[in-house]
XYZ file of C-alpha atoms in Angstrom:
155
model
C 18.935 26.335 79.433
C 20.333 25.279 76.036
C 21.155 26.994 72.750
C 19.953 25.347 69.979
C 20.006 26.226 66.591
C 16.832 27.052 64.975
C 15.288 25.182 62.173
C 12.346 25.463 59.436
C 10.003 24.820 61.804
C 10.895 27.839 64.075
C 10.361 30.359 61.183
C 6.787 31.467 62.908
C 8.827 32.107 66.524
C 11.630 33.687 64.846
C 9.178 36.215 63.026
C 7.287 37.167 66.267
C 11.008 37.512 68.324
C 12.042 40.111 65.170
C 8.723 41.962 65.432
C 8.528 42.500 69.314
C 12.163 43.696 69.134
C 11.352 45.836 66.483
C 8.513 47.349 68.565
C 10.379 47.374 71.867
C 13.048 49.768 69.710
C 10.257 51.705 68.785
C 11.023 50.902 64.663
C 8.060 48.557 64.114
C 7.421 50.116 60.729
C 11.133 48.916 59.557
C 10.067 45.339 59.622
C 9.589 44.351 56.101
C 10.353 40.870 56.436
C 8.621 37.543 55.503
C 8.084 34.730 56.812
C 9.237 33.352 53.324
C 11.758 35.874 53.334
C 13.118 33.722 56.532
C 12.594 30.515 55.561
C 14.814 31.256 52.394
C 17.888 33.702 53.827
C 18.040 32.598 57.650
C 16.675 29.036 57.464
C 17.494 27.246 54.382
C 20.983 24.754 53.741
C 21.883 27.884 51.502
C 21.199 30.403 53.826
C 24.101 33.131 54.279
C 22.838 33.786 57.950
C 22.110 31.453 61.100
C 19.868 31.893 63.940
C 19.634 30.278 67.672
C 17.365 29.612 70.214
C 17.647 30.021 73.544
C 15.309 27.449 75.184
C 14.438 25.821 78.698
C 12.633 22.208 78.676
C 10.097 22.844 75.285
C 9.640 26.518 75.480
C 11.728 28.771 73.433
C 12.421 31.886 74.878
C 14.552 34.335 72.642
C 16.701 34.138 69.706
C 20.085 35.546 68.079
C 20.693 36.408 64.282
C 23.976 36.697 62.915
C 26.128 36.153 59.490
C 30.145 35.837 58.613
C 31.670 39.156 57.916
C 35.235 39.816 56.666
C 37.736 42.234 57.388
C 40.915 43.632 55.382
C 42.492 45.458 58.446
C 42.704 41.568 60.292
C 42.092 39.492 56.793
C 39.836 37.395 58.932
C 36.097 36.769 59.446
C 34.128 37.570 61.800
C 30.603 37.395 62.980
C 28.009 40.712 62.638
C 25.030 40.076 65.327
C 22.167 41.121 63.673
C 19.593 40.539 66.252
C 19.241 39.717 69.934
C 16.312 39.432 71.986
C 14.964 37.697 74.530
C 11.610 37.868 76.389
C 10.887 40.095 78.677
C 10.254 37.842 81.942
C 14.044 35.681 80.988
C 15.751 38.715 81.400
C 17.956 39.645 83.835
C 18.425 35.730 84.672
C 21.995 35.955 82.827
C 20.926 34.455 79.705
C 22.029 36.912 77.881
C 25.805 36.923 79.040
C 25.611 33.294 78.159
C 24.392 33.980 74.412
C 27.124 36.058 74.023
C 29.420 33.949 75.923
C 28.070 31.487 73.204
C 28.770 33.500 70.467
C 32.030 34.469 71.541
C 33.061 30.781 71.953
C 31.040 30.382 68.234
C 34.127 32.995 66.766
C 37.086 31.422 68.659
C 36.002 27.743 67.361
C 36.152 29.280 63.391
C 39.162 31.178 63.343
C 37.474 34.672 63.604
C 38.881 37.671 64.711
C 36.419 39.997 65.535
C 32.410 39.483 66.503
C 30.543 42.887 66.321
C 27.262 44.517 66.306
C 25.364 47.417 66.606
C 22.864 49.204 69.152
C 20.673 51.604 69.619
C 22.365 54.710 71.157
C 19.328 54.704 72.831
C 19.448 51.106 74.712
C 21.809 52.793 77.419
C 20.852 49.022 79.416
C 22.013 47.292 76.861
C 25.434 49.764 76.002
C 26.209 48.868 79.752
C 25.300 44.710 79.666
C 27.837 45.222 76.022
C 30.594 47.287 77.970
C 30.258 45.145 81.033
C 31.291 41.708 78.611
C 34.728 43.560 77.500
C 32.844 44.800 74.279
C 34.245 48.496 73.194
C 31.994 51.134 71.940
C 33.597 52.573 68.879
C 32.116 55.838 69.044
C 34.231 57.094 66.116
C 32.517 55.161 63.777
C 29.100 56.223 62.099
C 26.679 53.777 60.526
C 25.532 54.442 57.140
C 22.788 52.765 55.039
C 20.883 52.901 51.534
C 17.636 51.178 51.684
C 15.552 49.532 49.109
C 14.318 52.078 47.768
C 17.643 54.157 47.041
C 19.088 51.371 45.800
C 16.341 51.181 43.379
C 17.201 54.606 42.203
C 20.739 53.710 41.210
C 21.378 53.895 37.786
């Protein structure tokens, strides 16, 4: 198994990985992204987020998402994982420990401080894989969001 980062070419994979996680979290009608939209934000030299594949031989078989974030409480960067999936028959193999293990390393090589995401409260498989890598659940923190469309509305 390697982890490769994923190119131009992987755009198509990339957009099916985001849409079968999307369904297995039961939010396929969030998924407003493009193909285009990919190629542009996650793919391009300018790109302000980076993706990997996990792969074995030629065949791809799941994918992580993530971009820099910054924070004034350590004045360092850090990495926000946006997305992780992998499919369904690699799981369970320890692939995913080794993503993170990955990503982990990714954050000590640049200087970062902190690498954090979020999950479904939900996902209670996933909260335990999280807790069981030394991760910490910071239940004292709520997640807030404006969408599109009230951002659309500001004036």
């Amino acid at each position: 198994m390697e982890i490769v980062a994923a190119q131009i070419e992987n755009a198509d994979l990339i957009f099916e990985y985001i849409k079968a996680l999307a369904v297995e979290e039961a939010l396929p009608y969030q998924v407003s992204v493009t193909l285009e939209d990919l190629k542009i934000n996650l793919l391009s030299e300018d790109a302000r987020a980076e993706a990997v594949l996990l792969k074995s031989g030629n065949r791809f078989f799941g994918f992580a998402t993530f971009y820099e974030t910054f924070s004034t409480t350590t004045g360092k960067k850090g990495i926000h994982l946006d997305d992780l999936y992998i499919e369904p028959e690699f799981r369970s193999k320890g692939y995913g420990k080794e993503l993170m293990n990955y990503l982990t390393r990714l954050a000590k090589s640049r200087g970062y401080a902190r690498f954090e995401w979020w999950c479904m409260k939900s996902n209670h498989n996933a909260i335990r894989f999280y807790e069981s890598l030394g991760a910490n659940n910071l239940e004292d923190l709520c997640i807030f969001r404006m969408d599109k469309s009230t951002i659309d509305r500001a004036e």
